[in-house]
Structure formats: C-alpha cells, structure tokens
PDB file of C-alpha atoms in Angstrom:
ATOM      1  CA  ALA A   1     -37.280 -14.301 -49.422  1.00  0.00           C
ATOM      2  CA  GLN A   2     -34.972 -17.173 -49.953  1.00  0.00           C
ATOM      3  CA  THR A   3     -33.427 -17.955 -53.307  1.00  0.00           C
ATOM      4  CA  VAL A   4     -31.755 -20.947 -54.697  1.00  0.00           C
ATOM      5  CA  THR A   5     -29.326 -20.829 -57.734  1.00  0.00           C
ATOM      6  CA  GLN A   6     -28.142 -23.583 -59.816  1.00  0.00           C
ATOM      7  CA  SER A   7     -25.770 -22.200 -62.357  1.00  0.00           C
ATOM      8  CA  GLN A   8     -25.281 -25.204 -64.481  1.00  0.00           C
ATOM      9  CA  PRO A   9     -28.299 -25.932 -66.690  1.00  0.00           C
ATOM     10  CA  GLU A  10     -26.690 -29.010 -68.282  1.00  0.00           C
ATOM     11  CA  MET A  11     -23.786 -31.303 -67.579  1.00  0.00           C
ATOM     12  CA  SER A  12     -22.415 -34.565 -68.764  1.00  0.00           C
ATOM     13  CA  VAL A  13     -20.261 -37.185 -67.278  1.00  0.00           C
ATOM     14  CA  GLN A  14     -18.684 -40.471 -68.495  1.00  0.00           C
ATOM     15  CA  GLU A  15     -20.060 -43.553 -66.859  1.00  0.00           C
ATOM     16  CA  ALA A  16     -17.965 -44.596 -63.716  1.00  0.00           C
ATOM     17  CA  GLU A  17     -16.600 -41.025 -63.394  1.00  0.00           C
ATOM     18  CA  THR A  18     -17.317 -38.369 -60.755  1.00  0.00           C
ATOM     19  CA  VAL A  19     -19.316 -35.206 -61.224  1.00  0.00           C
ATOM     20  CA  THR A  20     -20.201 -32.299 -59.011  1.00  0.00           C
ATOM     21  CA  LEU A  21     -23.470 -30.178 -59.369  1.00  0.00           C
ATOM     22  CA  SER A  22     -23.446 -26.664 -57.827  1.00  0.00           C
ATOM     23  CA  CYS A  23     -26.014 -24.936 -55.700  1.00  0.00           C
ATOM     24  CA  THR A  24     -25.977 -21.691 -53.858  1.00  0.00           C
ATOM     25  CA  TYR A  25     -28.517 -20.202 -51.838  1.00  0.00           C
ATOM     26  CA  ASP A  26     -29.452 -16.791 -50.093  1.00  0.00           C
ATOM     27  CA  THR A  27     -31.048 -16.670 -46.631  1.00  0.00           C
ATOM     28  CA  SER A  28     -30.831 -14.635 -43.497  1.00  0.00           C
ATOM     29  CA  GLU A  29     -31.963 -17.697 -41.425  1.00  0.00           C
ATOM     30  CA  ASN A  30     -29.578 -19.596 -39.326  1.00  0.00           C
ATOM     31  CA  ASN A  31     -31.530 -22.934 -39.109  1.00  0.00           C
ATOM     32  CA  TYR A  32     -32.716 -24.643 -42.249  1.00  0.00           C
ATOM     33  CA  TYR A  33     -32.546 -27.763 -44.419  1.00  0.00           C
ATOM     34  CA  LEU A  34     -31.185 -28.316 -47.814  1.00  0.00           C
ATOM     35  CA  PHE A  35     -32.072 -31.080 -50.220  1.00  0.00           C
ATOM     36  CA  TRP A  36     -31.178 -32.471 -53.581  1.00  0.00           C
ATOM     37  CA  TYR A  37     -34.011 -34.133 -55.512  1.00  0.00           C
ATOM     38  CA  LYS A  38     -33.641 -36.105 -58.713  1.00  0.00           C
ATOM     39  CA  GLN A  39     -36.171 -36.119 -61.529  1.00  0.00           C
ATOM     40  CA  PRO A  40     -35.498 -38.952 -64.167  1.00  0.00           C
ATOM     41  CA  PRO A  41     -37.126 -38.973 -67.524  1.00  0.00           C
ATOM     42  CA  SER A  42     -40.181 -40.688 -65.904  1.00  0.00           C
ATOM     43  CA  ARG A  43     -40.612 -37.328 -64.068  1.00  0.00           C
ATOM     44  CA  GLN A  44     -41.110 -38.974 -60.687  1.00  0.00           C
ATOM     45  CA  MET A  45     -39.257 -36.736 -58.091  1.00  0.00           C
ATOM     46  CA  ILE A  46     -37.394 -38.540 -55.396  1.00  0.00           C
ATOM     47  CA  LEU A  47     -35.005 -37.490 -52.651  1.00  0.00           C
ATOM     48  CA  VAL A  48     -31.302 -37.932 -53.128  1.00  0.00           C
ATOM     49  CA  ILE A  49     -29.827 -36.476 -49.992  1.00  0.00           C
ATOM     50  CA  ARG A  50     -30.750 -34.114 -47.059  1.00  0.00           C
ATOM     51  CA  GLN A  51     -28.507 -31.743 -45.065  1.00  0.00           C
ATOM     52  CA  GLU A  52     -29.402 -29.902 -41.755  1.00  0.00           C
ATOM     53  CA  ALA A  53     -27.769 -26.629 -41.537  1.00  0.00           C
ATOM     54  CA  TYR A  54     -26.783 -27.047 -37.955  1.00  0.00           C
ATOM     55  CA  LYS A  55     -24.751 -30.146 -38.745  1.00  0.00           C
ATOM     56  CA  GLN A  56     -21.238 -29.427 -39.807  1.00  0.00           C
ATOM     57  CA  GLN A  57     -20.709 -33.007 -41.149  1.00  0.00           C
ATOM     58  CA  ASN A  58     -21.549 -33.364 -44.718  1.00  0.00           C
ATOM     59  CA  ALA A  59     -24.270 -35.809 -45.598  1.00  0.00           C
ATOM     60  CA  THR A  60     -23.547 -38.967 -47.548  1.00  0.00           C
ATOM     61  CA  GLU A  61     -25.806 -41.585 -49.222  1.00  0.00           C
ATOM     62  CA  ASN A  62     -23.881 -44.360 -50.868  1.00  0.00           C
ATOM     63  CA  ARG A  63     -22.577 -42.703 -54.106  1.00  0.00           C
ATOM     64  CA  PHE A  64     -23.981 -39.419 -53.326  1.00  0.00           C
ATOM     65  CA  SER A  65     -22.377 -36.792 -51.086  1.00  0.00           C
ATOM     66  CA  VAL A  66     -22.534 -33.112 -50.422  1.00  0.00           C
ATOM     67  CA  ASN A  67     -20.079 -30.314 -49.751  1.00  0.00           C
ATOM     68  CA  PHE A  68     -21.969 -27.923 -47.405  1.00  0.00           C
ATOM     69  CA  GLN A  69     -20.370 -24.595 -46.861  1.00  0.00           C
ATOM     70  CA  LYS A  70     -22.643 -22.612 -44.582  1.00  0.00           C
ATOM     71  CA  ALA A  71     -20.629 -19.392 -44.613  1.00  0.00           C
ATOM     72  CA  ALA A  72     -20.427 -19.435 -48.355  1.00  0.00           C
ATOM     73  CA  LYS A  73     -24.097 -20.542 -48.723  1.00  0.00           C
ATOM     74  CA  SER A  74     -23.044 -23.385 -51.041  1.00  0.00           C
ATOM     75  CA  PHE A  75     -24.469 -26.841 -51.263  1.00  0.00           C
ATOM     76  CA  SER A  76     -22.923 -28.871 -54.020  1.00  0.00           C
ATOM     77  CA  LEU A  77     -23.755 -32.628 -54.740  1.00  0.00           C
ATOM     78  CA  LYS A  78     -21.005 -35.038 -55.806  1.00  0.00           C
ATOM     79  CA  ILE A  79     -21.980 -38.106 -57.584  1.00  0.00           C
ATOM     80  CA  SER A  80     -19.275 -40.909 -57.516  1.00  0.00           C
ATOM     81  CA  ASP A  81     -19.068 -43.853 -59.926  1.00  0.00           C
ATOM     82  CA  SER A  82     -21.732 -42.373 -62.198  1.00  0.00           C
ATOM     83  CA  GLN A  83     -24.201 -44.778 -63.586  1.00  0.00           C
ATOM     84  CA  LEU A  84     -26.561 -44.660 -66.508  1.00  0.00           C
ATOM     85  CA  GLY A  85     -29.431 -44.539 -64.072  1.00  0.00           C
ATOM     86  CA  ASP A  86     -28.195 -41.286 -62.732  1.00  0.00           C
ATOM     87  CA  THR A  87     -29.295 -39.447 -65.927  1.00  0.00           C
ATOM     88  CA  ALA A  88     -31.956 -37.071 -64.714  1.00  0.00           C
ATOM     89  CA  MET A  89     -32.747 -33.465 -63.702  1.00  0.00           C
ATOM     90  CA  TYR A  90     -31.327 -32.559 -60.261  1.00  0.00           C
ATOM     91  CA  PHE A  91     -32.863 -29.904 -58.105  1.00  0.00           C
ATOM     92  CA  CYS A  92     -31.426 -28.233 -55.155  1.00  0.00           C
ATOM     93  CA  ALA A  93     -33.960 -27.148 -52.553  1.00  0.00           C
ATOM     94  CA  PHE A  94     -34.195 -25.004 -49.345  1.00  0.00           C
ATOM     95  CA  LEU A  95     -36.543 -25.103 -46.293  1.00  0.00           C
ATOM     96  CA  ASN A  96     -36.612 -23.003 -43.264  1.00  0.00           C
ATOM     97  CA  SER A  97     -36.680 -24.943 -40.101  1.00  0.00           C
ATOM     98  CA  GLY A  98     -39.433 -22.857 -38.503  1.00  0.00           C
ATOM     99  CA  GLY A  99     -42.606 -21.168 -39.389  1.00  0.00           C
ATOM    100  CA  TYR A 100     -44.422 -22.027 -42.575  1.00  0.00           C
ATOM    101  CA  GLN A 101     -43.009 -25.021 -44.403  1.00  0.00           C
ATOM    102  CA  LYS A 102     -42.328 -23.310 -47.672  1.00  0.00           C
ATOM    103  CA  VAL A 103     -39.746 -24.976 -49.986  1.00  0.00           C
ATOM    104  CA  THR A 104     -37.721 -23.070 -52.585  1.00  0.00           C
ATOM    105  CA  PHE A 105     -36.265 -24.932 -55.503  1.00  0.00           C
ATOM    106  CA  GLY A 106     -33.548 -24.166 -57.947  1.00  0.00           C
ATOM    107  CA  THR A 107     -33.998 -24.242 -61.639  1.00  0.00           C
ATOM    108  CA  GLY A 108     -32.310 -27.617 -61.970  1.00  0.00           C
ATOM    109  CA  THR A 109     -29.333 -29.173 -63.669  1.00  0.00           C
ATOM    110  CA  LYS A 110     -29.865 -31.715 -66.400  1.00  0.00           C
ATOM    111  CA  LEU A 111     -27.265 -34.511 -66.001  1.00  0.00           C
ATOM    112  CA  GLN A 112     -26.490 -36.874 -68.818  1.00  0.00           C
ATOM    113  CA  VAL A 113     -24.319 -39.876 -68.105  1.00  0.00           C
ATOM    114  CA  ILE A 114     -22.555 -41.072 -71.119  1.00  0.00           C
ATOM    115  CA  PRO A 115     -21.737 -44.746 -71.643  1.00  0.00           C
TER     116      PRO A 115
ATOM    117  CA  ASP B   1     -48.573 -48.971 -50.208  1.00  0.00           C
ATOM    118  CA  GLY B   2     -48.328 -45.411 -48.911  1.00  0.00           C
ATOM    119  CA  GLY B   3     -47.979 -42.657 -51.313  1.00  0.00           C
ATOM    120  CA  ILE B   4     -49.341 -39.730 -53.253  1.00  0.00           C
ATOM    121  CA  THR B   5     -51.773 -40.213 -56.055  1.00  0.00           C
ATOM    122  CA  GLN B   6     -52.403 -37.505 -58.589  1.00  0.00           C
ATOM    123  CA  SER B   7     -55.054 -37.657 -61.223  1.00  0.00           C
ATOM    124  CA  PRO B   8     -55.582 -37.441 -64.093  1.00  0.00           C
ATOM    125  CA  LYS B   9     -52.169 -38.085 -65.692  1.00  0.00           C
ATOM    126  CA  TYR B  10     -53.272 -35.976 -68.725  1.00  0.00           C
ATOM    127  CA  LEU B  11     -55.835 -33.128 -68.769  1.00  0.00           C
ATOM    128  CA  PHE B  12     -57.062 -30.953 -71.402  1.00  0.00           C
ATOM    129  CA  ARG B  13     -58.637 -27.523 -70.845  1.00  0.00           C
ATOM    130  CA  LYS B  14     -60.803 -25.594 -73.111  1.00  0.00           C
ATOM    131  CA  GLU B  15     -60.763 -21.736 -73.301  1.00  0.00           C
ATOM    132  CA  GLY B  16     -62.700 -20.270 -70.286  1.00  0.00           C
ATOM    133  CA  GLN B  17     -62.971 -23.574 -68.448  1.00  0.00           C
ATOM    134  CA  ASN B  18     -62.078 -24.400 -64.888  1.00  0.00           C
ATOM    135  CA  VAL B  19     -60.405 -27.674 -64.356  1.00  0.00           C
ATOM    136  CA  THR B  20     -59.486 -29.413 -61.113  1.00  0.00           C
ATOM    137  CA  LEU B  21     -56.513 -31.612 -60.564  1.00  0.00           C
ATOM    138  CA  SER B  22     -56.727 -34.168 -57.769  1.00  0.00           C
ATOM    139  CA  CYS B  23     -54.063 -34.920 -55.152  1.00  0.00           C
ATOM    140  CA  GLU B  24     -54.492 -37.594 -52.524  1.00  0.00           C
ATOM    141  CA  GLN B  25     -52.030 -39.018 -49.960  1.00  0.00           C
ATOM    142  CA  ASN B  26     -52.178 -41.751 -47.451  1.00  0.00           C
ATOM    143  CA  LEU B  27     -48.954 -40.979 -45.720  1.00  0.00           C
ATOM    144  CA  ASN B  28     -50.581 -39.125 -42.816  1.00  0.00           C
ATOM    145  CA  HIS B  29     -48.617 -35.972 -43.728  1.00  0.00           C
ATOM    146  CA  ASP B  30     -49.528 -32.618 -42.420  1.00  0.00           C
ATOM    147  CA  ALA B  31     -48.135 -30.424 -45.251  1.00  0.00           C
ATOM    148  CA  MET B  32     -49.092 -30.604 -48.834  1.00  0.00           C
ATOM    149  CA  TYR B  33     -47.931 -28.606 -51.927  1.00  0.00           C
ATOM    150  CA  TRP B  34     -48.631 -27.816 -55.459  1.00  0.00           C
ATOM    151  CA  TYR B  35     -45.951 -26.961 -57.834  1.00  0.00           C
ATOM    152  CA  ARG B  36     -45.853 -25.932 -61.522  1.00  0.00           C
ATOM    153  CA  GLN B  37     -42.995 -27.106 -63.704  1.00  0.00           C
ATOM    154  CA  ASP B  38     -42.125 -25.371 -66.912  1.00  0.00           C
ATOM    155  CA  PRO B  39     -39.047 -26.106 -69.027  1.00  0.00           C
ATOM    156  CA  GLY B  40     -36.009 -24.222 -67.670  1.00  0.00           C
ATOM    157  CA  GLN B  41     -37.879 -22.814 -64.664  1.00  0.00           C
ATOM    158  CA  GLY B  42     -37.655 -25.643 -62.156  1.00  0.00           C
ATOM    159  CA  LEU B  43     -40.451 -25.989 -59.728  1.00  0.00           C
ATOM    160  CA  ARG B  44     -42.551 -23.016 -58.695  1.00  0.00           C
ATOM    161  CA  LEU B  45     -44.752 -23.089 -55.774  1.00  0.00           C
ATOM    162  CA  ILE B  46     -48.395 -22.434 -56.380  1.00  0.00           C
ATOM    163  CA  TYR B  47     -50.086 -23.094 -52.951  1.00  0.00           C
ATOM    164  CA  TYR B  48     -49.251 -25.047 -49.796  1.00  0.00           C
ATOM    165  CA  SER B  49     -51.073 -26.108 -46.762  1.00  0.00           C
ATOM    166  CA  GLN B  50     -49.723 -27.191 -43.302  1.00  0.00           C
ATOM    167  CA  ILE B  51     -53.077 -28.140 -41.731  1.00  0.00           C
ATOM    168  CA  VAL B  52     -56.624 -28.808 -42.638  1.00  0.00           C
ATOM    169  CA  ASN B  53     -58.651 -25.741 -43.555  1.00  0.00           C
ATOM    170  CA  ASP B  54     -55.630 -23.587 -43.860  1.00  0.00           C
ATOM    171  CA  PHE B  55     -53.493 -22.801 -47.003  1.00  0.00           C
ATOM    172  CA  GLN B  56     -50.901 -20.292 -48.096  1.00  0.00           C
ATOM    173  CA  LYS B  57     -50.274 -18.669 -51.456  1.00  0.00           C
ATOM    174  CA  GLY B  58     -46.964 -19.638 -53.098  1.00  0.00           C
ATOM    175  CA  ASP B  59     -45.029 -17.549 -55.598  1.00  0.00           C
ATOM    176  CA  ILE B  60     -47.461 -17.966 -58.532  1.00  0.00           C
ATOM    177  CA  ALA B  61     -50.922 -18.356 -56.952  1.00  0.00           C
ATOM    178  CA  GLU B  62     -52.761 -16.062 -59.418  1.00  0.00           C
ATOM    179  CA  GLY B  63     -55.325 -17.948 -61.509  1.00  0.00           C
ATOM    180  CA  TYR B  64     -55.372 -20.973 -59.182  1.00  0.00           C
ATOM    181  CA  SER B  65     -57.385 -22.012 -56.087  1.00  0.00           C
ATOM    182  CA  VAL B  66     -57.112 -24.844 -53.597  1.00  0.00           C
ATOM    183  CA  SER B  67     -58.983 -26.450 -50.677  1.00  0.00           C
ATOM    184  CA  ARG B  68     -57.954 -28.495 -47.764  1.00  0.00           C
ATOM    185  CA  GLU B  69     -61.054 -30.021 -46.339  1.00  0.00           C
ATOM    186  CA  LYS B  70     -59.404 -33.358 -45.381  1.00  0.00           C
ATOM    187  CA  LYS B  71     -55.848 -34.085 -44.359  1.00  0.00           C
ATOM    188  CA  GLU B  72     -55.553 -36.560 -47.106  1.00  0.00           C
ATOM    189  CA  SER B  73     -56.712 -34.333 -49.989  1.00  0.00           C
ATOM    190  CA  PHE B  74     -55.482 -31.082 -51.611  1.00  0.00           C
ATOM    191  CA  PRO B  75     -57.147 -30.484 -54.938  1.00  0.00           C
ATOM    192  CA  LEU B  76     -55.992 -27.728 -57.227  1.00  0.00           C
ATOM    193  CA  THR B  77     -58.281 -25.716 -59.441  1.00  0.00           C
ATOM    194  CA  VAL B  78     -56.849 -24.014 -62.623  1.00  0.00           C
ATOM    195  CA  THR B  79     -59.303 -21.256 -63.197  1.00  0.00           C
ATOM    196  CA  SER B  80     -60.046 -19.325 -66.565  1.00  0.00           C
ATOM    197  CA  ALA B  81     -58.107 -16.530 -65.057  1.00  0.00           C
ATOM    198  CA  GLN B  82     -54.842 -18.560 -65.616  1.00  0.00           C
ATOM    199  CA  LYS B  83     -54.110 -17.447 -69.095  1.00  0.00           C
ATOM    200  CA  ASN B  84     -51.114 -19.730 -69.608  1.00  0.00           C
ATOM    201  CA  PRO B  85     -51.878 -23.084 -67.844  1.00  0.00           C
ATOM    202  CA  THR B  86     -49.984 -25.471 -69.987  1.00  0.00           C
ATOM    203  CA  ALA B  87     -47.489 -27.131 -67.790  1.00  0.00           C
ATOM    204  CA  PHE B  88     -46.603 -30.099 -65.731  1.00  0.00           C
ATOM    205  CA  TYR B  89     -48.032 -29.995 -62.156  1.00  0.00           C
ATOM    206  CA  LEU B  90     -46.662 -31.718 -59.161  1.00  0.00           C
ATOM    207  CA  CYS B  91     -48.249 -32.370 -55.853  1.00  0.00           C
ATOM    208  CA  ALA B  92     -46.116 -33.180 -52.832  1.00  0.00           C
ATOM    209  CA  SER B  93     -46.534 -33.869 -49.102  1.00  0.00           C
ATOM    210  CA  SER B  94     -44.282 -33.820 -46.124  1.00  0.00           C
ATOM    211  CA  THR B  95     -44.125 -33.869 -42.382  1.00  0.00           C
ATOM    212  CA  ARG B  96     -41.670 -32.929 -39.651  1.00  0.00           C
ATOM    213  CA  ALA B  97     -41.735 -36.407 -38.373  1.00  0.00           C
ATOM    214  CA  THR B  98     -39.950 -37.597 -41.519  1.00  0.00           C
ATOM    215  CA  LYS B  99     -37.433 -34.902 -41.586  1.00  0.00           C
ATOM    216  CA  ASN B 100     -39.429 -32.568 -43.888  1.00  0.00           C
ATOM    217  CA  ILE B 101     -38.610 -34.716 -46.950  1.00  0.00           C
ATOM    218  CA  GLN B 102     -41.067 -34.096 -49.719  1.00  0.00           C
ATOM    219  CA  TYR B 103     -42.845 -37.005 -51.373  1.00  0.00           C
ATOM    220  CA  PHE B 104     -44.178 -36.387 -54.808  1.00  0.00           C
ATOM    221  CA  GLY B 105     -46.881 -37.646 -56.962  1.00  0.00           C
ATOM    222  CA  ALA B 106     -46.316 -38.825 -60.498  1.00  0.00           C
ATOM    223  CA  GLY B 107     -47.724 -35.436 -61.929  1.00  0.00           C
ATOM    224  CA  THR B 108     -50.444 -34.238 -64.163  1.00  0.00           C
ATOM    225  CA  ARG B 109     -49.726 -32.818 -67.591  1.00  0.00           C
ATOM    226  CA  LEU B 110     -52.238 -29.954 -68.382  1.00  0.00           C
ATOM    227  CA  SER B 111     -52.635 -28.805 -71.907  1.00  0.00           C
ATOM    228  CA  VAL B 112     -54.930 -26.098 -73.573  1.00  0.00           C
ATOM    229  CA  LEU B 113     -57.103 -27.190 -76.429  1.00  0.00           C
TER     230      LEU B 113
END
C-alpha cells in the first residue's frame, strides 16, 4: 500500500517570502502521479500542481513549483512571493497510473502567510 | 457551469439513524470518491467508484455504504454502525482525460445530535 507523509503540520511565512512544504511517499510502483491540493478556510479543495513520475522536469504553475526527487521519493512544493491568499491547508497526494484509481493523501500542512 | 454538488451543507444525525449524503457531478467524469476529513488526519478514503454499478472500499469503509446507479451520482449513506460519524465529508470526481485531477465538492459537515 502507498503511504504519503507530510512531516510539517504547521508552517508560517512572511508575505512576499518563499516557503517550501515537504512530502515523501512510499511506493513500489514506477509510474504514478503526484499532486498538491490546497484547502483554504472555505474548505473548497483545489489543485495546485501535478507531476507525472515519468517526467524528469519539475512542474511549475506561476508562483508554485515542485522539487520531484523520484529516487528519494520526495515531492516538495515551493511557493514563491507568498501572498495572503496562500493561507490554507496543503495536501500532498499520490495516484497509481494503472489499475484502480485510488488516491492517497497526506495529513496536510497548515500554512499561514503573515502580513 | 460544470462541477460537483454536495448536499446538504450541514447534516445532523440522531442516534441509531441512517443518513445519506448526496453527491452529483456534471463533469462527465468516470471516477467518483468519498473522503472523510478529521482534524489532523487529512483525507481518508471511504469508497470510490470507477464505473457505474461498481465501487471499491477505501481505507475506512466500515459503517458506510454507497451506490453508483448513474454516472452523475454517488450517494454515501452513513449507517448506525458508524459510531463516530462526526466529520467533514468531501466528494470528488476525476477522469483520465483530464489528467486524473480530482475536482471536489464543497463538502458536508455531519454532526451527531
């Protein structure tokens, strides 16, 4: 079974600064997908960024980028130029590319952006 | 607008009562999911379904039941066998055509009276 670990329950960052959220996972699969989802205080979950394991290039979406280290099974999220609207819970998630589409989530990191 | 609709937003259950949470999507997604969210425990998978009339147990299926009679609908019943049902419940859907990204509903908060 796959496991996803987020070791930082809470983090804070000053507005306009950069912060990195950690995620590690455990799998014996070679092909899979990794995601970061954001849950703001409204509790509406939305996708932040997605990475396919077979792609070596790290995914980027505007101020959000990942550091994907397949051998180390690490998938960290970097938020640049942090904004107040980035305050939220962030969840790392894992999905196998084949078979049943079961998604495994980490326990989340609560990020507070300080003005 | 396409999306996922969960209802009701708040639900109260009496002792020994079964309650059903609704989840409807008009995204034409094949897969649908139910998650339970408790403080400090992230999202835990209850049930998921990849096609109509087929569904799989997730990690915490005991005390819950689902059906998938239509592609658009995936209701979750919290039975009286679920002794600690107070939680926030999220429904999601996805499809391989949109890169397996999960789209979530706004959630249902279930409390016990």
